[in-house]
């Protein structure tokens, strides 16, 4: 099945793309990786002004309501331009707070999220002990079973394959309880699925960017007096990357359509995440090989996308974890 964006959704994506192209996101990514969040927060504010974060916030709190398809459109562009920071986690936390139905935490944070005034990190201990960019965030929420809390402190920043993804461990170290009960468990499960889908959207946009940049490069680089893009082996390699991305795209948008319609989307999201993560990783490997030794250099912006592809592949669900949800083993009772 083919999913087509309507004119308004497509224009939203183009507007974000033009804005991010003019924002020098590579410089913001490099600064973020050293602990300087200033340039990244400037990009963040521009995303908020364009309405991205408001797509996860109800109208009563200054947002546009929960619009999953539009969120996917925006996250594809954030991946295409390698926007730094916990964009996925902020959106997931906003939806979680809204679904709790508790006016106190929602009223305290949702208006600020919609306006771009709050960078939020979020971790679900059932899915991993690390919170992305908690050291740079204005607030961090941690879901631990039926409890949502703000941790009392953080460990040191952990090494990451992507230096701009600064991870800290958030264990069960107390802190302030924000909410507790069955509603937290249900909201956290929904937020985790949403985070997985939006990470898939980021990977899809990133993979598209890697493919575009690599195609442009192989048209310019020559061997034996001709562009290497004319070689059959190169054409086949890039065609395989394109097929992977083309296969992943309808899975990502299809899962978003299911969420928008209130339908169960967990399995569809897992399929989308596995496909988009693998497609972006394949695009990164092809880009690295076809750029040759140039692809390994720190100075080349391409390296920022290559590193992020590897990180997004495993974030909020590895390919193996996602496939296990789609096709559980008989031993697991599937």
Short mmCIF file of C-alpha atoms in Angstrom, two decimals:
data_model
loop_
_atom_site.label_atom_id
_atom_site.label_comp_id
_atom_site.label_asym_id
_atom_site.label_seq_id
_atom_site.Cartn_x
_atom_site.Cartn_y
_atom_site.Cartn_z
CA UNK A 1 0.00 0.00 0.00
CA UNK A 2 1.22 3.49 -0.82
CA UNK A 3 0.83 6.34 1.66
CA UNK A 4 0.77 9.87 0.32
CA UNK A 5 1.09 13.02 2.40
CA UNK A 6 -1.53 15.67 1.84
CA UNK A 7 -0.47 19.10 0.59
CA UNK A 8 -0.28 20.63 4.07
CA UNK A 9 1.84 17.80 5.48
CA UNK A 10 4.20 17.89 2.52
CA UNK A 11 4.62 21.65 2.82
CA UNK A 12 5.33 21.30 6.54
CA UNK A 13 8.20 18.94 5.71
CA UNK A 14 9.57 21.24 3.02
CA UNK A 15 9.39 24.23 5.37
CA UNK A 16 11.29 22.40 8.10
CA UNK A 17 13.84 21.20 5.54
CA UNK A 18 14.52 24.72 4.27
CA UNK A 19 14.76 26.07 7.80
CA UNK A 20 17.19 23.38 8.95
CA UNK A 21 19.30 23.70 5.80
CA UNK A 22 19.91 27.33 6.74
CA UNK A 23 20.61 26.58 10.41
CA UNK A 24 24.14 25.09 10.09
CA UNK A 25 23.19 21.96 12.02
CA UNK A 26 26.66 20.34 11.55
CA UNK A 27 28.17 23.11 13.67
CA UNK A 28 25.42 22.62 16.27
CA UNK A 29 26.07 18.86 16.31
CA UNK A 30 29.80 19.33 16.85
CA UNK A 31 29.21 21.83 19.64
CA UNK A 32 26.66 19.55 21.31
CA UNK A 33 29.17 16.72 21.32
CA UNK A 34 31.57 18.86 23.39
CA UNK A 35 28.88 19.78 25.91
CA UNK A 36 28.02 23.17 24.39
CA UNK A 37 24.26 23.07 23.89
CA UNK A 38 23.87 26.72 22.86
CA UNK A 39 23.81 26.30 19.07
CA UNK A 40 21.64 23.21 19.37
CA UNK A 41 19.10 25.04 21.53
CA UNK A 42 18.93 27.76 18.90
CA UNK A 43 17.94 25.10 16.36
CA UNK A 44 15.50 23.70 18.93
CA UNK A 45 13.75 27.06 19.28
CA UNK A 46 13.37 27.31 15.52
CA UNK A 47 11.78 23.86 15.42
CA UNK A 48 9.35 24.95 18.12
CA UNK A 49 8.50 28.12 16.23
CA UNK A 50 7.70 25.95 13.22
CA UNK A 51 5.27 24.02 15.42
CA UNK A 52 7.06 20.67 15.71
CA UNK A 53 6.77 20.15 19.47
CA UNK A 54 3.24 21.46 19.55
CA UNK A 55 2.23 18.40 17.50
CA UNK A 56 2.59 16.32 20.68
CA UNK A 57 0.81 18.76 23.01
CA UNK A 58 -2.96 19.22 23.43
CA UNK A 59 -4.55 22.47 22.37
CA UNK A 60 -5.37 23.39 25.96
CA UNK A 61 -1.64 23.52 26.71
CA UNK A 62 -0.63 25.56 23.68
CA UNK A 63 -0.20 22.76 21.17
CA UNK A 64 -1.99 21.50 18.09
CA UNK A 65 -3.09 18.17 19.52
CA UNK A 66 -1.48 14.78 18.99
CA UNK A 67 -0.74 14.42 15.25
CA UNK A 68 1.45 11.33 14.65
CA UNK A 69 1.77 11.63 10.87
CA UNK A 70 2.91 15.25 11.09
CA UNK A 71 5.34 14.29 13.85
CA UNK A 72 6.84 11.64 11.60
CA UNK A 73 7.19 14.22 8.82
CA UNK A 74 9.06 16.49 11.22
CA UNK A 75 11.30 13.77 12.62
CA UNK A 76 12.25 12.63 9.12
CA UNK A 77 13.55 16.15 8.51
CA UNK A 78 15.33 16.25 11.88
CA UNK A 79 17.12 13.05 10.88
CA UNK A 80 17.91 14.36 7.42
CA UNK A 81 19.66 17.34 9.02
CA UNK A 82 21.10 15.47 12.06
CA UNK A 83 19.44 17.79 14.61
CA UNK A 84 21.13 17.25 17.99
CA UNK A 85 19.36 16.76 21.30
CA UNK A 86 16.58 14.57 22.73
CA UNK A 87 13.92 15.50 20.17
CA UNK A 88 12.36 12.03 20.27
CA UNK A 89 12.48 11.88 24.05
CA UNK A 90 10.89 15.31 24.46
CA UNK A 91 7.97 14.34 22.23
CA UNK A 92 7.56 10.97 23.97
CA UNK A 93 7.60 12.61 27.40
CA UNK A 94 5.00 15.16 26.29
CA UNK A 95 2.63 12.43 25.12
CA UNK A 96 3.24 10.44 28.31
CA UNK A 97 2.42 13.43 30.53
CA UNK A 98 -0.73 14.12 28.54
CA UNK A 99 -1.92 10.51 28.75
CA UNK A 100 -1.46 10.40 32.52
CA UNK A 101 -4.43 12.72 32.89
CA UNK A 102 -2.75 14.50 35.81
CA UNK A 103 -3.13 18.26 35.45
CA UNK A 104 -0.18 19.13 37.69
CA UNK A 105 2.81 17.70 35.76
CA UNK A 106 1.09 18.30 32.43
CA UNK A 107 0.37 21.94 33.21
CA UNK A 108 3.89 22.44 34.51
CA UNK A 109 5.71 21.17 31.40
CA UNK A 110 3.51 20.81 28.33
CA UNK A 111 3.18 24.55 27.54
CA UNK A 112 6.96 24.96 27.82
CA UNK A 113 7.54 21.94 25.56
CA UNK A 114 5.18 23.31 22.92
CA UNK A 115 6.90 26.70 23.01
CA UNK A 116 10.40 25.21 22.75
CA UNK A 117 11.35 26.40 26.21
CA UNK A 118 11.90 22.92 27.66
CA UNK A 119 14.39 20.34 26.48
CA UNK A 120 13.26 17.07 28.06
CA UNK A 121 15.10 13.80 28.44
CA UNK A 122 13.15 10.62 29.06
CA UNK A 123 14.16 7.07 29.92
CA UNK A 124 12.14 3.91 30.47
CA UNK A 125 14.07 1.53 32.71
CA UNK A 126 12.18 -1.41 31.22
CA UNK A 127 13.92 -0.62 27.93
CA UNK A 128 17.32 0.60 29.09
CA UNK A 129 18.95 2.52 31.95
CA UNK A 130 20.28 5.44 29.92
CA UNK A 131 18.74 8.87 29.39
CA UNK A 132 19.79 10.81 26.32
CA UNK A 133 21.28 14.25 26.97
CA UNK A 134 19.99 14.41 30.53
CA UNK A 135 22.92 16.62 31.46
CA UNK A 136 21.79 19.23 28.92
CA UNK A 137 18.03 18.88 29.50
CA UNK A 138 15.84 21.15 31.57
CA UNK A 139 14.14 18.13 33.13
CA UNK A 140 14.44 14.36 32.94
CA UNK A 141 11.62 11.90 33.51
CA UNK A 142 12.26 8.24 34.25
CA UNK A 143 9.55 5.57 34.03
CA UNK A 144 10.20 2.64 36.34
CA UNK A 145 7.32 0.19 36.16
CA UNK A 146 4.31 1.96 37.61
CA UNK A 147 6.26 5.00 38.80
CA UNK A 148 7.29 8.14 36.96
CA UNK A 149 9.91 10.24 38.70
CA UNK A 150 12.46 12.94 38.27
CA UNK A 151 15.84 11.45 39.26
CA UNK A 152 17.83 13.03 42.01
CA UNK A 153 21.10 12.91 40.09
CA UNK A 154 22.98 11.44 37.17
CA UNK A 155 26.07 9.44 36.58
CA UNK A 156 28.88 10.57 34.28
CA UNK A 157 28.34 10.91 30.55
CA UNK A 158 28.87 7.52 28.92
CA UNK A 159 30.84 6.97 25.71
CA UNK A 160 28.65 6.68 22.62
CA UNK A 161 29.29 5.73 19.02
CA UNK A 162 27.77 9.15 18.25
CA UNK A 163 29.53 11.81 20.38
CA UNK A 164 26.49 14.09 20.01
CA UNK A 165 24.32 11.50 21.78
CA UNK A 166 25.42 12.05 25.37
CA UNK A 167 24.06 9.26 27.54
CA UNK A 168 23.84 9.12 31.34
CA UNK A 169 22.72 6.24 33.52
CA UNK A 170 19.50 6.80 35.44
CA UNK A 171 19.14 4.02 37.97
CA UNK A 172 16.71 3.61 40.84
CA UNK A 173 18.29 6.36 42.93
CA UNK A 174 15.26 8.05 44.38
CA UNK A 175 14.40 11.53 43.24
CA UNK A 176 10.93 13.08 43.07
CA UNK A 177 7.92 10.91 42.28
CA UNK A 178 5.78 12.62 39.65
CA UNK A 179 3.04 9.99 39.35
CA UNK A 180 2.43 6.35 40.18
CA UNK A 181 -0.09 3.64 39.47
CA UNK A 182 -1.36 1.60 36.51
CA UNK A 183 -1.84 4.72 34.38
CA UNK A 184 1.92 5.29 34.42
CA UNK A 185 2.64 1.79 33.14
CA UNK A 186 0.15 2.15 30.28
CA UNK A 187 1.31 5.66 29.34
CA UNK A 188 4.97 4.57 29.43
CA UNK A 189 4.27 1.65 27.10
CA UNK A 190 2.56 4.00 24.64
CA UNK A 191 5.39 6.54 24.92
CA UNK A 192 7.97 3.83 24.23
CA UNK A 193 6.15 2.78 21.06
CA UNK A 194 5.97 6.40 19.95
CA UNK A 195 9.69 6.91 20.67
CA UNK A 196 10.47 3.81 18.60
CA UNK A 197 8.41 5.13 15.69
CA UNK A 198 9.96 8.60 15.80
CA UNK A 199 13.45 7.10 15.97
CA UNK A 200 12.57 5.12 12.85
CA UNK A 201 11.51 8.38 11.20
CA UNK A 202 14.83 9.98 12.13
CA UNK A 203 16.69 7.00 10.70
CA UNK A 204 14.68 7.21 7.50
CA UNK A 205 15.55 10.88 6.99
CA UNK A 206 19.18 10.27 7.87
CA UNK A 207 19.40 7.39 5.41
CA UNK A 208 17.92 9.56 2.66
CA UNK A 209 20.52 12.24 3.34
CA UNK A 210 23.38 9.74 3.26
CA UNK A 211 22.15 8.34 -0.03
CA UNK A 212 21.74 11.79 -1.60
CA UNK A 213 25.22 12.88 -0.52
CA UNK A 214 26.80 9.65 -1.73
CA UNK A 215 25.09 9.81 -5.13
CA UNK A 216 26.33 13.38 -5.53
CA UNK A 217 29.87 12.30 -4.59
CA UNK A 218 30.13 9.31 -6.94
CA UNK A 219 29.10 11.56 -9.82
CA UNK A 220 32.16 13.74 -9.10
CA UNK A 221 34.85 11.27 -8.07
CA UNK A 222 36.69 9.75 -11.02
CA UNK A 223 38.80 6.66 -11.66
CA UNK A 224 40.31 5.72 -15.00
CA UNK A 225 39.00 8.98 -16.37
CA UNK A 226 35.31 8.35 -15.64
CA UNK A 227 32.97 9.01 -12.68
CA UNK A 228 32.84 6.02 -10.32
CA UNK A 229 29.07 6.37 -10.34
CA UNK A 230 29.11 4.85 -13.82
CA UNK A 231 30.50 1.53 -12.49
CA UNK A 232 27.94 -1.26 -12.26
CA UNK A 233 29.10 -2.32 -8.79
CA UNK A 234 28.54 1.21 -7.47
CA UNK A 235 25.13 1.47 -9.13
CA UNK A 236 24.04 -1.84 -7.64
CA UNK A 237 25.25 -0.88 -4.17
CA UNK A 238 23.33 2.38 -4.20
CA UNK A 239 20.27 0.71 -5.72
CA UNK A 240 20.23 -1.72 -2.78
CA UNK A 241 20.34 1.23 -0.36
CA UNK A 242 17.48 2.93 -2.18
CA UNK A 243 15.36 -0.21 -2.10
CA UNK A 244 15.88 -0.53 1.65
CA UNK A 245 14.75 3.04 2.24
CA UNK A 246 11.82 2.71 -0.14
CA UNK A 247 10.70 -0.42 1.69
CA UNK A 248 10.99 1.23 5.12
CA UNK A 249 9.16 4.45 4.27
CA UNK A 250 5.59 3.07 3.94
CA UNK A 251 6.10 1.03 7.11
CA UNK A 252 6.99 4.19 9.03
CA UNK A 253 4.10 6.24 7.68
CA UNK A 254 1.68 3.32 7.88
CA UNK A 255 2.39 2.92 11.60
CA UNK A 256 1.85 6.66 12.07
CA UNK A 257 -1.51 6.42 10.31
CA UNK A 258 -2.51 3.60 12.66
CA UNK A 259 -1.59 5.70 15.69
CA UNK A 260 -3.54 8.64 14.31
CA UNK A 261 -6.57 6.40 13.92
CA UNK A 262 -6.31 5.08 17.45
CA UNK A 263 -5.48 1.57 16.29
CA UNK A 264 -3.01 -0.86 17.84
CA UNK A 265 0.31 -0.10 16.16
CA UNK A 266 2.94 -1.85 18.26
CA UNK A 267 3.79 -4.57 15.74
CA UNK A 268 3.71 -2.13 12.82
CA UNK A 269 6.01 0.22 14.72
CA UNK A 270 8.43 -2.62 15.44
CA UNK A 271 8.48 -3.52 11.74
CA UNK A 272 9.10 0.12 10.82
CA UNK A 273 11.90 0.51 13.35
CA UNK A 274 13.72 -2.62 12.23
CA UNK A 275 13.43 -1.73 8.55
CA UNK A 276 14.36 1.95 8.89
CA UNK A 277 17.25 1.28 11.26
CA UNK A 278 18.74 -1.35 8.96
CA UNK A 279 18.20 0.80 5.86
CA UNK A 280 19.95 3.81 7.43
CA UNK A 281 22.82 1.62 8.61
CA UNK A 282 23.20 0.18 5.11
CA UNK A 283 23.24 3.72 3.72
CA UNK A 284 25.97 4.66 6.19
CA UNK A 285 28.12 1.65 5.26
CA UNK A 286 27.73 2.38 1.57
CA UNK A 287 28.53 6.06 2.10
CA UNK A 288 31.67 5.20 4.04
CA UNK A 289 32.92 2.74 1.44
CA UNK A 290 32.15 4.83 -1.60
CA UNK A 291 33.71 7.98 -0.14
CA UNK A 292 36.88 5.97 0.46
CA UNK A 293 39.39 7.24 3.01
CA UNK A 294 37.65 10.61 2.91
CA UNK A 295 34.68 9.06 4.71
CA UNK A 296 36.73 8.42 7.83
CA UNK A 297 37.77 12.03 8.37
CA UNK A 298 36.42 14.06 11.29
CA UNK A 299 36.37 17.21 9.18
CA UNK A 300 33.86 15.83 6.69
CA UNK A 301 30.26 16.45 7.78
CA UNK A 302 29.39 13.02 6.43
CA UNK A 303 30.91 11.49 9.57
CA UNK A 304 28.18 13.08 11.70
CA UNK A 305 25.49 11.22 9.80
CA UNK A 306 27.41 7.94 9.65
CA UNK A 307 27.87 7.84 13.41
CA UNK A 308 24.26 8.74 14.08
CA UNK A 309 23.03 5.96 11.80
CA UNK A 310 24.75 3.36 13.96
CA UNK A 311 23.31 4.87 17.14
CA UNK A 312 19.75 5.17 15.84
CA UNK A 313 19.82 1.55 14.69
CA UNK A 314 19.80 0.43 18.32
CA UNK A 315 18.00 3.32 20.05
CA UNK A 316 14.56 2.45 21.46
CA UNK A 317 14.81 -1.11 20.19
CA UNK A 318 17.49 -3.02 18.32
CA UNK A 319 16.58 -4.76 15.06
CA UNK A 320 16.63 -8.10 16.90
CA UNK A 321 14.29 -6.81 19.63
CA UNK A 322 11.90 -5.36 17.07
CA UNK A 323 11.85 -8.56 15.01
CA UNK A 324 11.15 -10.57 18.17
CA UNK A 325 8.07 -8.44 18.77
CA UNK A 326 6.85 -9.06 15.23
CA UNK A 327 7.65 -12.80 15.25
CA UNK A 328 8.02 -13.98 18.85
CA UNK A 329 9.74 -17.33 19.28
CA UNK A 330 7.69 -20.37 20.33
CA UNK A 331 9.68 -20.44 23.58
CA UNK A 332 8.34 -16.97 24.35
CA UNK A 333 4.77 -18.15 23.90
CA UNK A 334 4.27 -16.64 20.41
#
